Short mmCIF file of C-alpha atoms in Angstrom, two decimals:
data_model
loop_
_atom_site.label_atom_id
_atom_site.label_comp_id
_atom_site.label_asym_id
_atom_site.label_seq_id
_atom_site.Cartn_x
_atom_site.Cartn_y
_atom_site.Cartn_z
CA MET A 25 83.73 32.40 9.62
CA ARG A 26 84.42 29.12 11.37
CA LYS A 27 82.83 25.99 9.64
CA SER A 28 80.91 25.02 12.81
CA HIS A 29 79.28 28.56 12.88
CA THR A 30 78.50 28.42 9.04
CA THR A 31 76.80 24.99 9.68
CA LEU A 32 74.73 26.11 12.53
CA LEU A 33 73.51 29.13 10.81
CA GLY A 34 72.78 27.22 7.61
CA LYS A 35 70.72 24.69 9.69
CA SER A 36 68.89 27.51 11.26
CA VAL A 37 68.05 29.02 7.80
CA ARG A 38 66.97 25.61 6.60
CA HIS A 39 64.70 25.18 9.52
CA ILE A 40 63.05 28.67 9.12
CA SER A 41 62.66 28.06 5.39
CA ARG A 42 60.93 24.78 5.97
CA LEU A 43 58.50 26.38 8.44
CA ARG A 44 57.67 29.08 5.85
CA GLY A 45 57.17 26.55 3.12
CA GLY A 46 60.32 27.54 1.28
CA GLY A 47 62.44 25.68 -1.24
CA SER A 48 65.73 24.05 -0.97
CA ALA A 49 67.83 27.06 -2.54
CA LEU A 50 67.83 29.79 0.23
CA PRO A 51 69.91 27.70 2.84
CA GLY A 52 72.47 26.86 0.19
CA LEU A 53 72.69 30.52 -1.06
CA VAL A 54 73.36 31.60 2.44
CA VAL A 55 76.08 29.10 3.18
CA GLU A 56 77.58 29.67 -0.16
CA LYS A 57 77.97 33.32 0.55
CA LEU A 58 79.57 32.72 3.89
CA ASP A 59 81.85 30.00 3.13
CA LYS A 60 82.52 29.24 -0.57
CA ASP A 61 84.60 26.20 0.29
CA PHE A 62 81.68 24.43 2.27
CA LEU A 63 80.60 22.17 -0.38
CA GLY A 64 84.08 20.94 -1.50
CA HIS A 65 85.39 20.73 2.04
CA THR A 66 82.34 18.73 3.35
CA LEU A 67 82.19 16.26 0.42
CA SER A 68 86.09 15.73 0.69
CA GLN A 69 85.41 13.86 3.89
CA LEU A 70 83.94 10.89 2.00
CA PRO A 71 86.30 8.04 1.55
CA LEU A 72 84.70 6.75 -1.60
CA GLY A 73 84.16 10.33 -3.01
CA VAL A 74 81.23 11.61 -4.97
CA VAL A 75 78.95 10.12 -7.76
CA VAL A 76 77.33 12.48 -10.28
CA ILE A 77 74.36 11.12 -12.22
CA SER A 78 73.06 13.19 -15.05
CA GLY A 79 71.21 13.06 -18.31
CA THR A 80 67.91 14.31 -19.53
CA ASN A 81 65.58 11.38 -18.50
CA GLY A 82 65.71 9.18 -15.44
CA LYS A 83 68.15 10.89 -13.13
CA THR A 84 65.91 10.70 -10.01
CA THR A 85 64.85 7.12 -10.19
CA THR A 86 68.27 5.91 -11.12
CA THR A 87 69.73 7.85 -8.14
CA LYS A 88 67.31 6.27 -5.81
CA MET A 89 68.18 2.76 -7.34
CA VAL A 90 71.92 3.38 -7.03
CA THR A 91 71.54 4.70 -3.34
CA GLU A 92 69.67 1.59 -2.46
CA LEU A 93 72.04 -0.85 -4.20
CA LEU A 94 75.08 0.60 -2.35
CA LYS A 95 73.22 0.45 1.00
CA SER A 96 72.72 -3.17 0.31
CA GLN A 97 76.55 -3.54 0.13
CA GLY A 98 77.01 -2.15 3.62
CA LEU A 99 77.92 1.29 2.49
CA LYS A 100 76.52 4.75 4.10
CA VAL A 101 75.31 6.93 1.46
CA PHE A 102 74.42 10.53 1.31
CA THR A 103 72.30 11.63 -1.45
CA ASN A 104 70.33 14.80 -2.50
CA PRO A 105 66.50 14.61 -2.44
CA THR A 106 64.48 15.38 -5.61
CA GLY A 107 64.22 19.15 -6.32
CA SER A 108 67.87 19.69 -5.09
CA ASN A 109 69.65 18.74 -8.27
CA PHE A 110 71.57 21.97 -8.40
CA LYS A 111 74.82 23.19 -6.45
CA ARG A 112 72.89 25.15 -3.78
CA GLY A 113 70.38 22.38 -3.49
CA VAL A 114 73.12 19.97 -2.71
CA ILE A 115 74.50 22.32 0.03
CA SER A 116 71.01 22.59 1.49
CA ALA A 117 70.85 18.76 1.44
CA LEU A 118 74.17 18.57 3.32
CA LEU A 119 72.90 20.95 6.04
CA ASP A 120 70.33 18.18 6.89
CA ALA A 121 73.08 15.49 6.99
CA VAL A 122 75.90 17.00 8.67
CA ASP A 123 76.32 17.40 12.43
CA LYS A 124 76.69 20.68 14.24
CA LYS A 125 80.47 20.66 13.47
CA GLY A 126 79.96 19.93 9.80
CA ASN A 127 81.01 16.34 10.02
CA LEU A 128 79.27 14.13 7.30
CA ASP A 129 78.74 10.40 8.38
CA ALA A 130 78.93 8.64 5.13
CA ASP A 131 81.00 6.64 2.78
CA ILE A 132 79.93 8.06 -0.50
CA ALA A 133 77.84 10.63 -2.12
CA ILE A 134 75.33 9.86 -4.85
CA LEU A 135 74.15 13.16 -6.45
CA GLU A 136 71.57 13.74 -9.07
CA LEU A 137 72.55 16.85 -10.96
CA ASP A 138 70.82 18.78 -13.78
CA GLU A 139 73.26 18.76 -16.89
CA ALA A 140 73.95 22.50 -16.84
CA HIS A 141 74.40 22.82 -13.01
CA ALA A 142 76.63 19.67 -13.04
CA VAL A 143 79.22 21.37 -15.03
CA HIS A 144 79.43 24.16 -12.36
CA PHE A 145 79.56 21.51 -9.65
CA VAL A 146 82.35 19.35 -11.23
CA HIS A 147 84.55 22.54 -11.62
CA GLU A 148 84.56 22.86 -7.91
CA VAL A 149 84.25 19.10 -6.76
CA LYS A 150 85.80 16.35 -9.01
CA PRO A 151 83.51 13.28 -8.94
CA SER A 152 85.00 9.91 -8.46
CA TYR A 153 82.38 8.35 -10.67
CA SER A 154 79.70 9.61 -13.01
CA LEU A 155 76.89 7.86 -14.60
CA LEU A 156 75.44 9.52 -17.91
CA LEU A 157 72.06 8.21 -18.94
CA ASN A 158 70.84 9.91 -22.26
CA VAL A 159 70.46 13.13 -24.25
CA MET A 160 66.98 14.12 -25.42
CA ARG A 161 65.36 17.32 -26.81
CA ASP A 162 64.26 18.43 -23.39
CA GLN A 163 64.11 22.06 -22.42
CA LEU A 164 66.10 23.22 -25.46
CA ASP A 165 65.09 26.84 -24.69
CA ARG A 166 67.60 26.39 -21.78
CA PHE A 167 70.42 24.48 -23.19
CA GLY A 168 70.28 25.08 -26.91
CA GLU A 169 70.83 22.48 -29.58
CA ILE A 170 71.08 18.77 -28.50
CA ASP A 171 74.94 18.87 -29.18
CA LYS A 172 75.23 21.45 -26.25
CA THR A 173 73.75 19.01 -23.97
CA THR A 174 76.15 16.38 -25.11
CA GLU A 175 78.93 18.84 -24.61
CA LEU A 176 77.78 19.58 -20.97
CA LEU A 177 77.83 15.67 -20.26
CA THR A 178 81.13 15.37 -21.85
CA THR A 179 82.63 17.91 -19.41
CA ILE A 180 81.22 15.97 -16.55
CA ALA A 181 82.92 12.55 -17.79
CA LYS A 182 86.23 14.50 -18.40
CA SER A 183 86.11 15.74 -14.91
CA THR A 184 85.64 12.29 -13.38
CA LYS A 185 88.59 10.70 -11.60
CA LYS A 186 88.04 6.96 -11.46
CA GLY A 187 85.01 5.60 -13.41
CA VAL A 188 82.40 6.63 -15.95
CA VAL A 189 79.35 4.61 -17.00
CA LEU A 190 77.58 5.26 -20.28
CA ASN A 191 74.53 4.45 -22.07
CA ARG A 192 75.53 2.11 -25.08
CA GLU A 193 72.17 2.72 -26.87
CA ASP A 194 72.24 6.48 -27.10
CA PRO A 195 74.83 7.57 -29.79
CA HIS A 196 75.44 10.90 -28.07
CA VAL A 197 76.21 9.36 -24.77
CA MET A 198 78.16 6.26 -26.15
CA ASN A 199 80.46 8.38 -28.18
CA ILE A 200 81.45 10.36 -25.05
CA GLY A 201 83.65 7.26 -24.31
CA LYS A 202 86.30 7.92 -27.09
CA ASN A 203 87.10 11.20 -25.56
CA LEU A 204 88.02 9.82 -22.13
CA ALA A 205 91.41 8.65 -20.95
CA ASN A 206 92.70 7.40 -17.49
CA VAL A 207 89.36 6.25 -16.26
CA ASP A 208 87.45 2.85 -16.29
CA ILE A 209 84.39 2.88 -18.55
CA ASN A 210 81.49 0.72 -18.30
CA TYR A 211 78.58 0.56 -20.61
CA PHE A 212 75.07 -0.62 -20.05
CA GLY A 213 72.57 -1.44 -22.80
CA LEU A 214 69.87 -3.65 -24.21
CA ASP A 215 69.54 -7.02 -26.04
CA PRO A 216 69.34 -6.35 -29.74
CA GLY A 217 65.73 -7.80 -29.60
CA LEU A 218 64.58 -5.15 -27.24
CA ARG A 219 66.36 -2.22 -28.96
CA HIS A 220 62.91 -1.10 -30.93
CA HIS A 221 61.34 -0.37 -27.55
CA PHE A 222 63.75 2.45 -26.74
CA PRO A 223 64.28 4.76 -29.89
CA SER A 224 66.89 7.43 -29.40
CA ASP A 225 65.99 10.97 -29.91
CA ASP A 226 67.58 10.99 -33.44
CA GLU A 227 65.72 7.85 -34.33
CA MET A 228 62.43 9.43 -33.31
CA ARG A 229 63.04 12.31 -35.63
CA GLY A 230 64.38 10.14 -38.55
CA GLU A 231 68.04 11.48 -37.91
CA ILE A 232 69.87 8.21 -37.33
CA LYS A 233 73.31 9.08 -35.96
CA LYS A 234 75.81 6.31 -36.24
CA SER A 235 78.25 5.69 -33.51
CA THR A 236 81.88 5.75 -34.49
CA ILE A 237 82.77 3.06 -31.90
CA SER A 238 81.39 -0.29 -31.16
CA VAL A 239 81.44 -1.50 -27.59
CA GLY A 240 80.27 -4.55 -25.23
CA ALA A 241 78.25 -3.68 -22.33
CA ASP A 242 78.78 -4.58 -18.63
CA VAL A 243 75.09 -4.84 -17.86
CA ILE A 244 72.38 -5.67 -20.54
CA VAL A 245 68.56 -5.97 -20.12
CA LYS A 246 68.05 -9.38 -21.69
CA GLU A 247 64.17 -9.62 -21.18
CA PHE A 248 61.37 -7.67 -19.36
CA SER A 249 57.63 -7.93 -18.84
CA SER A 250 55.21 -6.45 -16.43
CA GLY A 251 57.12 -6.49 -13.04
CA LYS A 252 60.03 -8.71 -14.17
CA ALA A 253 63.23 -8.39 -15.77
CA THR A 254 66.38 -10.43 -16.71
CA PHE A 255 69.82 -8.79 -16.76
CA MET A 256 73.19 -9.97 -18.03
CA LEU A 257 75.74 -9.03 -15.59
CA GLY A 258 78.89 -9.68 -17.42
CA LYS A 259 78.22 -13.20 -18.80
CA LYS A 260 75.66 -14.27 -16.01
CA ALA A 261 71.99 -14.02 -16.63
CA VAL A 262 70.04 -12.91 -13.43
CA ALA A 263 66.27 -12.71 -13.20
CA THR A 264 64.45 -10.52 -10.65
CA ASP A 265 60.95 -9.02 -9.81
CA LEU A 266 60.62 -5.30 -9.93
CA LYS A 267 58.51 -2.80 -8.08
CA ILE A 268 59.56 0.03 -10.26
CA THR A 269 57.18 0.72 -13.20
CA GLY A 270 57.70 1.63 -16.78
CA ILE A 271 59.80 0.00 -19.46
CA TYR A 272 62.27 2.85 -19.45
CA ASN A 273 63.00 2.08 -15.67
CA VAL A 274 64.35 -1.44 -16.72
CA LEU A 275 67.10 0.41 -18.70
CA ASN A 276 67.71 2.71 -15.81
CA ALA A 277 68.05 -0.39 -13.49
CA ALA A 278 70.83 -1.63 -15.82
CA ALA A 279 72.60 1.69 -15.54
CA ALA A 280 72.37 1.46 -11.78
CA LEU A 281 73.70 -2.17 -11.62
CA SER A 282 76.58 -1.23 -13.91
CA LEU A 283 77.50 1.77 -11.64
CA VAL A 284 77.41 -0.24 -8.49
CA ARG A 285 79.47 -2.94 -10.11
CA GLN A 286 82.11 -0.45 -11.05
CA ILE A 287 82.16 1.18 -7.50
CA VAL A 288 82.15 -1.94 -5.41
CA GLY A 289 84.25 -4.25 -7.73
CA LYS A 290 85.06 -7.82 -6.99
CA ASP A 291 83.69 -7.73 -3.44
CA ILE A 292 80.17 -7.14 -4.59
CA ASP A 293 77.44 -9.40 -2.87
CA GLU A 294 75.34 -10.19 -5.92
CA VAL A 295 72.52 -11.80 -4.05
CA LYS A 296 71.98 -8.63 -1.74
CA LEU A 297 72.42 -6.44 -4.84
CA ILE A 298 69.57 -8.13 -6.66
CA ASP A 299 67.36 -8.37 -3.66
CA ALA A 300 67.64 -4.47 -3.04
CA LEU A 301 66.85 -3.97 -6.72
CA ALA A 302 63.68 -5.89 -6.41
CA SER A 303 62.59 -3.92 -3.43
CA VAL A 304 63.24 -0.39 -5.06
CA LYS A 305 59.81 1.58 -5.29
CA PRO A 306 59.41 4.25 -7.71
CA ALA A 307 60.67 7.87 -7.00
CA PHE A 308 58.25 10.37 -6.17
CA GLY A 309 56.05 11.35 -9.16
CA ARG A 310 57.81 8.89 -11.41
CA GLY A 311 55.22 6.10 -11.22
CA GLU A 312 54.53 6.66 -7.63
CA LYS A 313 51.18 5.19 -6.43
CA MET A 314 48.94 6.04 -3.73
CA ILE A 315 45.30 5.25 -2.55
CA VAL A 316 42.73 7.90 -2.87
CA HIS A 317 39.22 7.36 -1.90
CA GLY A 318 39.80 3.77 -1.94
CA GLN A 319 41.31 3.69 -5.46
CA GLU A 320 44.95 3.48 -6.66
CA LEU A 321 46.18 6.63 -8.03
CA GLU A 322 49.45 6.92 -10.19
CA LEU A 323 51.66 9.86 -10.88
CA VAL A 324 53.74 9.57 -14.12
CA LEU A 325 56.21 12.35 -15.13
CA VAL A 326 56.49 13.24 -18.80
CA LYS A 327 59.19 15.66 -19.83
CA ASN A 328 59.82 15.03 -23.64
CA PRO A 329 58.52 13.00 -26.66
CA SER A 330 60.53 9.88 -25.81
CA GLY A 331 59.61 9.89 -22.08
CA PHE A 332 55.83 10.40 -22.94
CA ARG A 333 55.88 7.69 -25.50
CA LEU A 334 57.44 5.26 -23.34
CA GLY A 335 55.01 6.17 -20.51
CA LEU A 336 52.10 5.63 -22.73
CA LYS A 337 53.59 2.44 -23.90
CA SER A 338 54.27 1.28 -20.31
CA PHE A 339 50.81 1.69 -18.76
CA SER A 340 47.78 0.18 -20.22
CA PRO A 341 44.76 2.67 -20.26
CA LYS A 342 42.11 0.07 -19.88
CA ASN A 343 39.71 0.61 -17.12
CA ILE A 344 41.74 3.57 -15.96
CA ALA A 345 40.58 7.16 -15.68
CA THR A 346 43.35 9.34 -17.25
CA MET A 347 44.32 12.74 -16.57
CA ILE A 348 47.03 14.79 -18.49
CA ALA A 349 48.47 17.97 -16.89
CA ILE A 350 51.02 20.09 -18.92
CA ASN A 351 52.76 23.24 -17.69
CA ASP A 352 55.28 25.53 -19.55
CA ASN A 353 57.18 26.97 -16.70
CA TYR A 354 60.86 27.35 -16.86
CA ALA A 355 61.51 23.92 -15.12
CA ASP A 356 59.34 22.26 -17.78
CA GLY A 357 60.81 24.04 -20.78
CA ARG A 358 58.76 26.64 -22.33
CA ASP A 359 58.64 25.33 -25.77
CA MET A 360 55.86 22.71 -25.80
CA SER A 361 55.77 21.92 -29.41
CA TRP A 362 57.17 18.50 -28.61
CA LEU A 363 53.77 17.33 -27.77
CA TRP A 364 53.26 17.01 -31.51
CA ASP A 365 55.96 14.27 -31.64
CA VAL A 366 53.92 11.96 -29.28
CA ASP A 367 51.49 9.48 -30.50
CA PHE A 368 48.30 9.42 -28.27
CA GLU A 369 46.50 6.99 -30.27
CA SER A 370 46.73 4.36 -27.49
CA LEU A 371 44.20 6.61 -25.40
CA ALA A 372 41.73 6.62 -28.29
CA GLU A 373 39.50 3.78 -26.96
CA SER A 374 39.52 4.83 -23.24
CA GLY A 375 39.68 8.56 -23.68
CA VAL A 376 40.86 11.12 -21.24
CA ARG A 377 38.87 12.34 -18.34
CA MET A 378 40.64 15.59 -17.43
CA VAL A 379 43.08 17.81 -19.24
CA SER A 380 44.79 20.64 -17.03
CA GLY A 381 47.81 22.78 -16.52
CA VAL A 382 48.89 26.00 -18.01
CA ARG A 383 48.88 24.46 -21.58
CA ALA A 384 45.60 22.40 -21.19
CA TYR A 385 44.25 23.73 -24.28
CA ASP A 386 47.27 22.99 -26.42
CA MET A 387 47.12 19.44 -24.95
CA ALA A 388 43.39 19.13 -25.75
CA LEU A 389 44.08 20.25 -29.31
CA ARG A 390 46.80 17.61 -29.68
CA LEU A 391 44.36 14.98 -28.46
CA GLN A 392 41.85 16.12 -31.03
CA TYR A 393 44.16 15.46 -33.85
CA ASP A 394 44.68 11.96 -32.77
CA GLU A 395 40.92 11.59 -32.21
CA VAL A 396 41.16 10.91 -28.48
CA LYS A 397 38.01 12.18 -26.76
CA TYR A 398 38.36 14.15 -23.52
CA ASP A 399 35.72 14.99 -20.88
CA TYR A 400 36.95 18.15 -19.13
CA VAL A 401 39.52 20.93 -19.58
CA ASP A 402 40.40 23.07 -16.73
CA THR A 403 43.63 25.20 -16.44
CA ASP A 404 43.45 25.46 -12.69
CA LEU A 405 45.29 22.35 -11.48
CA LYS A 406 43.74 22.40 -8.03
CA LYS A 407 40.17 22.40 -9.24
CA ALA A 408 40.99 19.89 -12.06
CA LEU A 409 42.46 17.59 -9.48
CA ASP A 410 39.43 17.86 -7.19
CA THR A 411 37.21 17.09 -10.08
CA PHE A 412 39.17 14.10 -11.12
CA VAL A 413 39.82 12.43 -7.77
CA ASN A 414 36.30 12.72 -6.53
CA GLU A 415 35.22 10.48 -9.43
CA THR A 416 34.72 7.14 -7.98
CA GLY A 417 34.79 3.58 -9.21
CA ARG A 418 38.00 3.39 -11.24
CA PRO A 419 41.79 3.45 -10.61
CA LYS A 420 43.33 6.68 -11.77
CA ARG A 421 46.59 7.80 -13.61
CA ILE A 422 47.95 11.36 -14.15
CA PHE A 423 50.55 12.00 -16.85
CA CYS A 424 52.09 15.33 -15.74
CA SER A 425 54.98 17.75 -16.76
CA TYR A 426 57.57 18.55 -13.73
CA THR A 427 55.92 21.53 -12.26
CA ALA A 428 52.47 20.26 -12.70
CA MET A 429 53.52 17.18 -10.93
CA LEU A 430 54.80 19.16 -7.97
CA THR A 431 51.62 21.12 -7.66
CA LEU A 432 49.44 18.03 -7.87
CA ARG A 433 51.57 15.98 -5.46
CA LYS A 434 51.41 18.82 -2.87
CA GLU A 435 47.44 18.97 -3.37
CA LEU A 436 47.40 15.10 -3.18
CA GLN A 437 48.74 15.28 0.39
CA ASN A 438 45.07 16.22 1.33
CA TYR A 439 43.96 12.97 0.11
CA ALA A 440 46.88 10.47 0.82
CA ASP A 441 49.63 10.01 3.16
CA LEU A 442 52.79 10.92 1.06
CA GLU A 443 56.42 11.18 1.92
CA ARG A 444 57.92 14.63 2.20
CA VAL A 445 60.76 15.01 -0.30
CA LEU A 446 61.38 18.74 -0.76
#
């Protein structure tokens, strides 16, 4: 079938799917069946190629930062929206971006890809650059042991043609560099004085894994405080305000800066780069803020012990009404025993107003062990949210697993004007 016909049919399916409230997979599936070369052929049009961003935590926010930073350098960027971080999702996103003849008006593609799906993607489309963020015990029922996840990321790196950016502070990711040849390698990292804020997965479990290589870093987080950070770009210190929230996102910002420096090279406009970073807002559900009944409400995604610990550390619970919503659907990971690796004592003084989600009672039990009081438990997310948001007088924060976040955000559209992202 001619490419233009495939594109038109795919766009039609995409439109119908949206009208029916469907997700992003069906249009991609249809196009994939009609033209197995659609993805590779369409992305081959890009003069700067494709960038793959993968890892356990931080993909969505980092992808958003990289996209905005590259735009600040005058580049036209195609990217896949959150919820489309798999091959068919990328195809569906492309259907929105191409014209009726299948032409893509962009210089570069920045793609957030789930670790396992990224391996299938790079077998078909070799990325020009890749950014590998971290390896955490997240969804082990899907990927197996943590070494399997490292193996997936290594495959991505080895398939990359020009440049790879790696997290110096994660031994699993850092050591991928020793297996690479014929590509530029950049590392991002932390000042030694900040290292204790970001324990690796092994350190959290008392299984310190020593790196077999020692490297410098292209971008380092030198200092950070609420809404501010200082980065070392090479040998130059640059301070900036930040709208992104959470201390973990400061390290993601270093990753984004290093990747963009690698892509743009010596022609980079550093002033525009830092101005763009300062204006980036949190990605949806990742510290996203909205106003509900005159009070601020913040959504914080939590997927594993490290992410939850850093989330609790990043946001003070003082004078905040807190809700925790935990599901165990496939996209969350079915094994929720990781909740016992999180320290909830920081919530002891303020307490938790609402506990919800499929695993609400497991979460409530976990809070009891840390002597954290809670007011309500309701497994029905919609009812729990209604109860929670209709309490007036205090700002609110919801810590939620991935599918719980999707459900809550959809319901919150009844209370706040939120950007459509899926």
